[in-house]
Amino acid sequence: MTDASSISEKDLKLKVNELRTQITHDERELRSLFNELRLHRTNMGELKEKRDGLNSQVKQMVAKARELKEKRDEVNARISELKNVKNAKISASQQASDEISKLKAERDMLNQVSRGTVDIISKAYSAELDTFLNADVPLQHEIDVFGRLLQLDERLRAAMKADEVHRKIQETYDATMSQQAEPGENIGSTIKELAEISQKYHVEMIELYKKVDEMRKDADLCHAQIKEKFGVTEPLRARIDPLKLRISQLRDELNGYLEKLNDIQLVKDEKKQQEQRVVAKEKLQKTGKMSLQDLKVLMENGDLEL
């Protein structure tokens, strides 16, 4: 600030007008900055509210999608268990089928040897044995009977073994059938039903994640716009404080000049009053008359008392 004591009244008035013009200009600029900031902040508040709302919905939908994924995975785990049971039964059935095929082949071989049932062969063996033991037959016939007994014994053993193998076949078959057909359970049908449920959960989860992706894009766009607005408002805010400081400094400087002008005006008023006092006194002395203004001046200066 220039030393006001060294400036003329005219220059002081010019300086005061200049400062007032500058202050008015700066205050107008400050108001403009605040209005622009207010506009951006209003829009920014809407953007923040929208972004936060979208992020909240995303959080809820992600939680729901994870819940659906857990349900899907639980169903898939049950499907996997049932498939293992099914595969185990198929494997057991195949093993039983292979065993039955081997037993059938053995039985068929024995039947080829026996060429008859145990009952028929037993009757034939008994008849030949009775002949061999009790009949009075020639030696050669007896030798033939003994030979037939040996053959019948071999056939009888084969028939009995064939019956035993047949029983094993039946037992294996019955055991396999009892294992394969458990009451009230159809593994294939159950797997199919569970697969449909799993697919339903999967589709719902995928749809949710698609919506989540769209919402995240919208939220990211809002956030980008917020950042962009911050980029715009930061320079505005950076201009406000220096401008406020300058206005304050200008006001201080203006007040200094106004005080000086006031001092000058007081001196001028005092001089004018003294001049009026002299004129009033002279007028009173010469004419003995005075105006109300003259009376006031003389009374204020103690030249006249009522």
PDB file of N, CA, C and O in Angstrom, residues 243-293:
ATOM      1  N   LEU A 243      -8.439 -15.225  -4.080  1.00  0.00           N
ATOM      2  CA  LEU A 243      -9.314 -14.101  -4.418  1.00  0.00           C
ATOM      3  C   LEU A 243      -9.896 -13.475  -3.152  1.00  0.00           C
ATOM      4  O   LEU A 243      -9.966 -12.231  -3.025  1.00  0.00           O
ATOM      5  N   LYS A 244     -10.296 -14.320  -2.189  1.00  0.00           N
ATOM      6  CA  LYS A 244     -10.807 -13.809  -0.919  1.00  0.00           C
ATOM      7  C   LYS A 244      -9.721 -13.014  -0.191  1.00  0.00           C
ATOM      8  O   LYS A 244      -9.994 -11.963   0.400  1.00  0.00           O
ATOM      9  N   LEU A 245      -8.493 -13.528  -0.219  1.00  0.00           N
ATOM     10  CA  LEU A 245      -7.383 -12.824   0.430  1.00  0.00           C
ATOM     11  C   LEU A 245      -7.134 -11.471  -0.235  1.00  0.00           C
ATOM     12  O   LEU A 245      -6.927 -10.449   0.453  1.00  0.00           O
ATOM     13  N   ARG A 246      -7.193 -11.462  -1.567  1.00  0.00           N
ATOM     14  CA  ARG A 246      -6.956 -10.202  -2.286  1.00  0.00           C
ATOM     15  C   ARG A 246      -8.047  -9.186  -1.965  1.00  0.00           C
ATOM     16  O   ARG A 246      -7.760  -7.988  -1.765  1.00  0.00           O
ATOM     17  N   ILE A 247      -9.292  -9.649  -1.895  1.00  0.00           N
ATOM     18  CA  ILE A 247     -10.394  -8.741  -1.569  1.00  0.00           C
ATOM     19  C   ILE A 247     -10.190  -8.156  -0.169  1.00  0.00           C
ATOM     20  O   ILE A 247     -10.390  -6.952   0.058  1.00  0.00           O
ATOM     21  N   SER A 248      -9.771  -9.006   0.770  1.00  0.00           N
ATOM     22  CA  SER A 248      -9.520  -8.546   2.137  1.00  0.00           C
ATOM     23  C   SER A 248      -8.405  -7.499   2.158  1.00  0.00           C
ATOM     24  O   SER A 248      -8.517  -6.459   2.837  1.00  0.00           O
ATOM     25  N   GLN A 249      -7.344  -7.764   1.406  1.00  0.00           N
ATOM     26  CA  GLN A 249      -6.222  -6.821   1.350  1.00  0.00           C
ATOM     27  C   GLN A 249      -6.644  -5.505   0.704  1.00  0.00           C
ATOM     28  O   GLN A 249      -6.258  -4.410   1.166  1.00  0.00           O
ATOM     29  N   LEU A 250      -7.451  -5.606  -0.355  1.00  0.00           N
ATOM     30  CA  LEU A 250      -7.938  -4.397  -1.021  1.00  0.00           C
ATOM     31  C   LEU A 250      -8.829  -3.586  -0.087  1.00  0.00           C
ATOM     32  O   LEU A 250      -8.779  -2.337  -0.088  1.00  0.00           O
ATOM     33  N   ARG A 251      -9.659  -4.276   0.705  1.00  0.00           N
ATOM     34  CA  ARG A 251     -10.530  -3.578   1.646  1.00  0.00           C
ATOM     35  C   ARG A 251      -9.695  -2.858   2.723  1.00  0.00           C
ATOM     36  O   ARG A 251     -10.012  -1.723   3.114  1.00  0.00           O
ATOM     37  N   ASP A 252      -8.650  -3.546   3.190  1.00  0.00           N
ATOM     38  CA  ASP A 252      -7.763  -2.902   4.174  1.00  0.00           C
ATOM     39  C   ASP A 252      -7.125  -1.640   3.583  1.00  0.00           C
ATOM     40  O   ASP A 252      -7.050  -0.584   4.233  1.00  0.00           O
ATOM     41  N   GLU A 253      -6.658  -1.772   2.346  1.00  0.00           N
ATOM     42  CA  GLU A 253      -6.035  -0.626   1.679  1.00  0.00           C
ATOM     43  C   GLU A 253      -7.055   0.490   1.478  1.00  0.00           C
ATOM     44  O   GLU A 253      -6.775   1.680   1.704  1.00  0.00           O
ATOM     45  N   LEU A 254      -8.272   0.101   1.054  1.00  0.00           N
ATOM     46  CA  LEU A 254      -9.341   1.087   0.845  1.00  0.00           C
ATOM     47  C   LEU A 254      -9.675   1.810   2.143  1.00  0.00           C
ATOM     48  O   LEU A 254      -9.851   3.044   2.154  1.00  0.00           O
ATOM     49  N   ASN A 255      -9.772   1.066   3.232  1.00  0.00           N
ATOM     50  CA  ASN A 255     -10.089   1.668   4.533  1.00  0.00           C
ATOM     51  C   ASN A 255      -9.022   2.698   4.923  1.00  0.00           C
ATOM     52  O   ASN A 255      -9.332   3.754   5.504  1.00  0.00           O
ATOM     53  N   GLY A 256      -7.731   2.378   4.624  1.00  0.00           N
ATOM     54  CA  GLY A 256      -6.649   3.327   4.920  1.00  0.00           C
ATOM     55  C   GLY A 256      -6.829   4.623   4.157  1.00  0.00           C
ATOM     56  O   GLY A 256      -6.672   5.737   4.718  1.00  0.00           O
ATOM     57  N   TYR A 257      -7.145   4.530   2.864  1.00  0.00           N
ATOM     58  CA  TYR A 257      -7.349   5.731   2.052  1.00  0.00           C
ATOM     59  C   TYR A 257      -8.598   6.495   2.482  1.00  0.00           C
ATOM     60  O   TYR A 257      -8.617   7.738   2.477  1.00  0.00           O
ATOM     61  N   LEU A 258      -9.664   5.748   2.852  1.00  0.00           N
ATOM     62  CA  LEU A 258     -10.901   6.401   3.298  1.00  0.00           C
ATOM     63  C   LEU A 258     -10.673   7.148   4.607  1.00  0.00           C
ATOM     64  O   LEU A 258     -11.233   8.245   4.817  1.00  0.00           O
ATOM     65  N   GLU A 259      -9.873   6.573   5.488  1.00  0.00           N
ATOM     66  CA  GLU A 259      -9.551   7.264   6.741  1.00  0.00           C
ATOM     67  C   GLU A 259      -8.801   8.573   6.447  1.00  0.00           C
ATOM     68  O   GLU A 259      -9.059   9.602   7.078  1.00  0.00           O
ATOM     69  N   LYS A 260      -7.860   8.504   5.490  1.00  0.00           N
ATOM     70  CA  LYS A 260      -7.108   9.716   5.120  1.00  0.00           C
ATOM     71  C   LYS A 260      -8.039  10.777   4.530  1.00  0.00           C
ATOM     72  O   LYS A 260      -7.941  11.977   4.854  1.00  0.00           O
ATOM     73  N   LEU A 261      -8.936  10.332   3.635  1.00  0.00           N
ATOM     74  CA  LEU A 261      -9.908  11.271   3.063  1.00  0.00           C
ATOM     75  C   LEU A 261     -10.796  11.855   4.149  1.00  0.00           C
ATOM     76  O   LEU A 261     -11.161  13.043   4.107  1.00  0.00           O
ATOM     77  N   ASN A 262     -11.161  11.025   5.104  1.00  0.00           N
ATOM     78  CA  ASN A 262     -11.997  11.502   6.212  1.00  0.00           C
ATOM     79  C   ASN A 262     -11.248  12.554   7.033  1.00  0.00           C
ATOM     80  O   ASN A 262     -11.830  13.579   7.435  1.00  0.00           O
ATOM     81  N   ASP A 263      -9.945  12.294   7.260  1.00  0.00           N
ATOM     82  CA  ASP A 263      -9.139  13.276   8.001  1.00  0.00           C
ATOM     83  C   ASP A 263      -9.074  14.596   7.237  1.00  0.00           C
ATOM     84  O   ASP A 263      -9.185  15.694   7.839  1.00  0.00           O
ATOM     85  N   ILE A 264      -8.880  14.501   5.927  1.00  0.00           N
ATOM     86  CA  ILE A 264      -8.824  15.703   5.081  1.00  0.00           C
ATOM     87  C   ILE A 264     -10.146  16.451   5.147  1.00  0.00           C
ATOM     88  O   ILE A 264     -10.189  17.690   5.258  1.00  0.00           O
ATOM     89  N   GLN A 265     -11.228  15.669   5.088  1.00  0.00           N
ATOM     90  CA  GLN A 265     -12.561  16.287   5.123  1.00  0.00           C
ATOM     91  C   GLN A 265     -12.817  16.958   6.463  1.00  0.00           C
ATOM     92  O   GLN A 265     -13.410  18.046   6.526  1.00  0.00           O
ATOM     93  N   LEU A 266     -12.332  16.349   7.535  1.00  0.00           N
ATOM     94  CA  LEU A 266     -12.495  16.953   8.863  1.00  0.00           C
ATOM     95  C   LEU A 266     -11.766  18.278   8.941  1.00  0.00           C
ATOM     96  O   LEU A 266     -12.277  19.270   9.508  1.00  0.00           O
ATOM     97  N   VAL A 267     -10.546  18.294   8.393  1.00  0.00           N
ATOM     98  CA  VAL A 267      -9.765  19.543   8.372  1.00  0.00           C
ATOM     99  C   VAL A 267     -10.494  20.608   7.572  1.00  0.00           C
ATOM    100  O   VAL A 267     -10.577  21.785   7.985  1.00  0.00           O
ATOM    101  N   LYS A 268     -11.010  20.177   6.411  1.00  0.00           N
ATOM    102  CA  LYS A 268     -11.737  21.122   5.548  1.00  0.00           C
ATOM    103  C   LYS A 268     -13.001  21.622   6.245  1.00  0.00           C
ATOM    104  O   LYS A 268     -13.337  22.825   6.169  1.00  0.00           O
ATOM    105  N   ASP A 269     -13.686  20.716   6.921  1.00  0.00           N
ATOM    106  CA  ASP A 269     -14.915  21.113   7.618  1.00  0.00           C
ATOM    107  C   ASP A 269     -14.590  22.092   8.747  1.00  0.00           C
ATOM    108  O   ASP A 269     -15.321  23.080   8.971  1.00  0.00           O
ATOM    109  N   GLU A 270     -13.492  21.784   9.450  1.00  0.00           N
ATOM    110  CA  GLU A 270     -13.091  22.670  10.547  1.00  0.00           C
ATOM    111  C   GLU A 270     -12.709  24.056  10.014  1.00  0.00           C
ATOM    112  O   GLU A 270     -13.080  25.101  10.598  1.00  0.00           O
ATOM    113  N   LYS A 271     -11.982  24.093   8.910  1.00  0.00           N
ATOM    114  CA  LYS A 271     -11.576  25.369   8.303  1.00  0.00           C
ATOM    115  C   LYS A 271     -12.804  26.155   7.840  1.00  0.00           C
ATOM    116  O   LYS A 271     -12.897  27.378   8.049  1.00  0.00           O
ATOM    117  N   LYS A 272     -13.720  25.436   7.236  1.00  0.00           N
ATOM    118  CA  LYS A 272     -14.943  26.080   6.747  1.00  0.00           C
ATOM    119  C   LYS A 272     -15.747  26.645   7.907  1.00  0.00           C
ATOM    120  O   LYS A 272     -16.298  27.753   7.836  1.00  0.00           O
ATOM    121  N   GLN A 273     -15.766  25.849   8.997  1.00  0.00           N
ATOM    122  CA  GLN A 273     -16.514  26.303  10.153  1.00  0.00           C
ATOM    123  C   GLN A 273     -15.887  27.562  10.766  1.00  0.00           C
ATOM    124  O   GLN A 273     -16.585  28.488  11.195  1.00  0.00           O
ATOM    125  N   GLN A 274     -14.530  27.583  10.769  1.00  0.00           N
ATOM    126  CA  GLN A 274     -13.838  28.771  11.295  1.00  0.00           C
ATOM    127  C   GLN A 274     -14.133  29.999  10.427  1.00  0.00           C
ATOM    128  O   GLN A 274     -14.303  31.124  10.935  1.00  0.00           O
ATOM    129  N   GLU A 275     -14.156  29.757   9.111  1.00  0.00           N
ATOM    130  CA  GLU A 275     -14.464  30.852   8.192  1.00  0.00           C
ATOM    131  C   GLU A 275     -15.877  31.370   8.434  1.00  0.00           C
ATOM    132  O   GLU A 275     -16.122  32.593   8.446  1.00  0.00           O
ATOM    133  N   GLN A 276     -16.807  30.398   8.619  1.00  0.00           N
ATOM    134  CA  GLN A 276     -18.194  30.786   8.891  1.00  0.00           C
ATOM    135  C   GLN A 276     -18.292  31.541  10.228  1.00  0.00           C
ATOM    136  O   GLN A 276     -19.102  32.478  10.388  1.00  0.00           O
ATOM    137  N   ARG A 277     -17.460  31.093  11.204  1.00  0.00           N
ATOM    138  CA  ARG A 277     -17.440  31.741  12.527  1.00  0.00           C
ATOM    139  C   ARG A 277     -17.007  33.207  12.414  1.00  0.00           C
ATOM    140  O   ARG A 277     -17.644  34.113  12.994  1.00  0.00           O
ATOM    141  N   VAL A 278     -15.931  33.396  11.631  1.00  0.00           N
ATOM    142  CA  VAL A 278     -15.403  34.777  11.464  1.00  0.00           C
ATOM    143  C   VAL A 278     -16.459  35.647  10.785  1.00  0.00           C
ATOM    144  O   VAL A 278     -16.716  36.795  11.207  1.00  0.00           O
ATOM    145  N   VAL A 279     -17.062  35.101   9.727  1.00  0.00           N
ATOM    146  CA  VAL A 279     -18.075  35.857   8.981  1.00  0.00           C
ATOM    147  C   VAL A 279     -19.253  36.192   9.883  1.00  0.00           C
ATOM    148  O   VAL A 279     -19.788  37.309   9.883  1.00  0.00           O
ATOM    149  N   ALA A 280     -19.683  35.167  10.702  1.00  0.00           N
ATOM    150  CA  ALA A 280     -20.843  35.366  11.581  1.00  0.00           C
ATOM    151  C   ALA A 280     -20.553  36.424  12.643  1.00  0.00           C
ATOM    152  O   ALA A 280     -21.403  37.268  12.973  1.00  0.00           O
ATOM    153  N   LYS A 281     -19.345  36.390  13.208  1.00  0.00           N
ATOM    154  CA  LYS A 281     -18.967  37.349  14.244  1.00  0.00           C
ATOM    155  C   LYS A 281     -18.937  38.772  13.666  1.00  0.00           C
ATOM    156  O   LYS A 281     -19.425  39.748  14.281  1.00  0.00           O
ATOM    157  N   GLU A 282     -18.336  38.884  12.472  1.00  0.00           N
ATOM    158  CA  GLU A 282     -18.261  40.200  11.836  1.00  0.00           C
ATOM    159  C   GLU A 282     -19.658  40.734  11.523  1.00  0.00           C
ATOM    160  O   GLU A 282     -19.946  41.921  11.707  1.00  0.00           O
ATOM    161  N   LYS A 283     -20.479  39.841  11.053  1.00  0.00           N
ATOM    162  CA  LYS A 283     -21.843  40.231  10.702  1.00  0.00           C
ATOM    163  C   LYS A 283     -22.612  40.688  11.946  1.00  0.00           C
ATOM    164  O   LYS A 283     -23.370  41.675  11.918  1.00  0.00           O
ATOM    165  N   LEU A 284     -22.382  39.919  13.040  1.00  0.00           N
ATOM    166  CA  LEU A 284     -23.082  40.264  14.289  1.00  0.00           C
ATOM    167  C   LEU A 284     -22.605  41.615  14.830  1.00  0.00           C
ATOM    168  O   LEU A 284     -23.401  42.442  15.296  1.00  0.00           O
ATOM    169  N   GLN A 285     -21.301  41.845  14.724  1.00  0.00           N
ATOM    170  CA  GLN A 285     -20.735  43.088  15.234  1.00  0.00           C
ATOM    171  C   GLN A 285     -21.189  44.284  14.403  1.00  0.00           C
ATOM    172  O   GLN A 285     -21.411  45.380  14.941  1.00  0.00           O
ATOM    173  N   LYS A 286     -21.288  44.101  13.096  1.00  0.00           N
ATOM    174  CA  LYS A 286     -21.624  45.211  12.208  1.00  0.00           C
ATOM    175  C   LYS A 286     -23.126  45.483  12.187  1.00  0.00           C
ATOM    176  O   LYS A 286     -23.548  46.651  12.123  1.00  0.00           O
ATOM    177  N   THR A 287     -23.921  44.476  12.150  1.00  0.00           N
ATOM    178  CA  THR A 287     -25.367  44.650  11.944  1.00  0.00           C
ATOM    179  C   THR A 287     -26.191  44.309  13.178  1.00  0.00           C
ATOM    180  O   THR A 287     -27.358  44.718  13.269  1.00  0.00           O
ATOM    181  N   GLY A 288     -25.579  43.517  14.038  1.00  0.00           N
ATOM    182  CA  GLY A 288     -26.341  43.063  15.204  1.00  0.00           C
ATOM    183  C   GLY A 288     -27.370  42.007  14.838  1.00  0.00           C
ATOM    184  O   GLY A 288     -28.240  41.670  15.632  1.00  0.00           O
ATOM    185  N   LYS A 289     -27.239  41.481  13.622  1.00  0.00           N
ATOM    186  CA  LYS A 289     -28.167  40.448  13.154  1.00  0.00           C
ATOM    187  C   LYS A 289     -27.389  39.179  12.789  1.00  0.00           C
ATOM    188  O   LYS A 289     -26.214  39.250  12.444  1.00  0.00           O
ATOM    189  N   MET A 290     -28.127  38.070  12.820  1.00  0.00           N
ATOM    190  CA  MET A 290     -27.500  36.794  12.419  1.00  0.00           C
ATOM    191  C   MET A 290     -28.588  35.785  12.066  1.00  0.00           C
ATOM    192  O   MET A 290     -29.711  35.865  12.564  1.00  0.00           O
ATOM    193  N   SER A 291     -28.163  34.878  11.206  1.00  0.00           N
ATOM    194  CA  SER A 291     -29.096  33.796  10.773  1.00  0.00           C
ATOM    195  C   SER A 291     -29.015  32.638  11.765  1.00  0.00           C
ATOM    196  O   SER A 291     -28.145  32.621  12.660  1.00  0.00           O
ATOM    197  N   LEU A 292     -29.947  31.731  11.597  1.00  0.00           N
ATOM    198  CA  LEU A 292     -29.927  30.526  12.454  1.00  0.00           C
ATOM    199  C   LEU A 292     -28.621  29.758  12.299  1.00  0.00           C
ATOM    200  O   LEU A 292     -28.081  29.214  13.268  1.00  0.00           O
ATOM    201  N   GLN A 293     -28.100  29.698  11.075  1.00  0.00           N
ATOM    202  CA  GLN A 293     -26.825  29.023  10.819  1.00  0.00           C
ATOM    203  C   GLN A 293     -25.686  29.743  11.535  1.00  0.00           C
ATOM    204  O   GLN A 293     -24.817  29.103  12.137  1.00  0.00           O
TER     205      GLN A 293
END
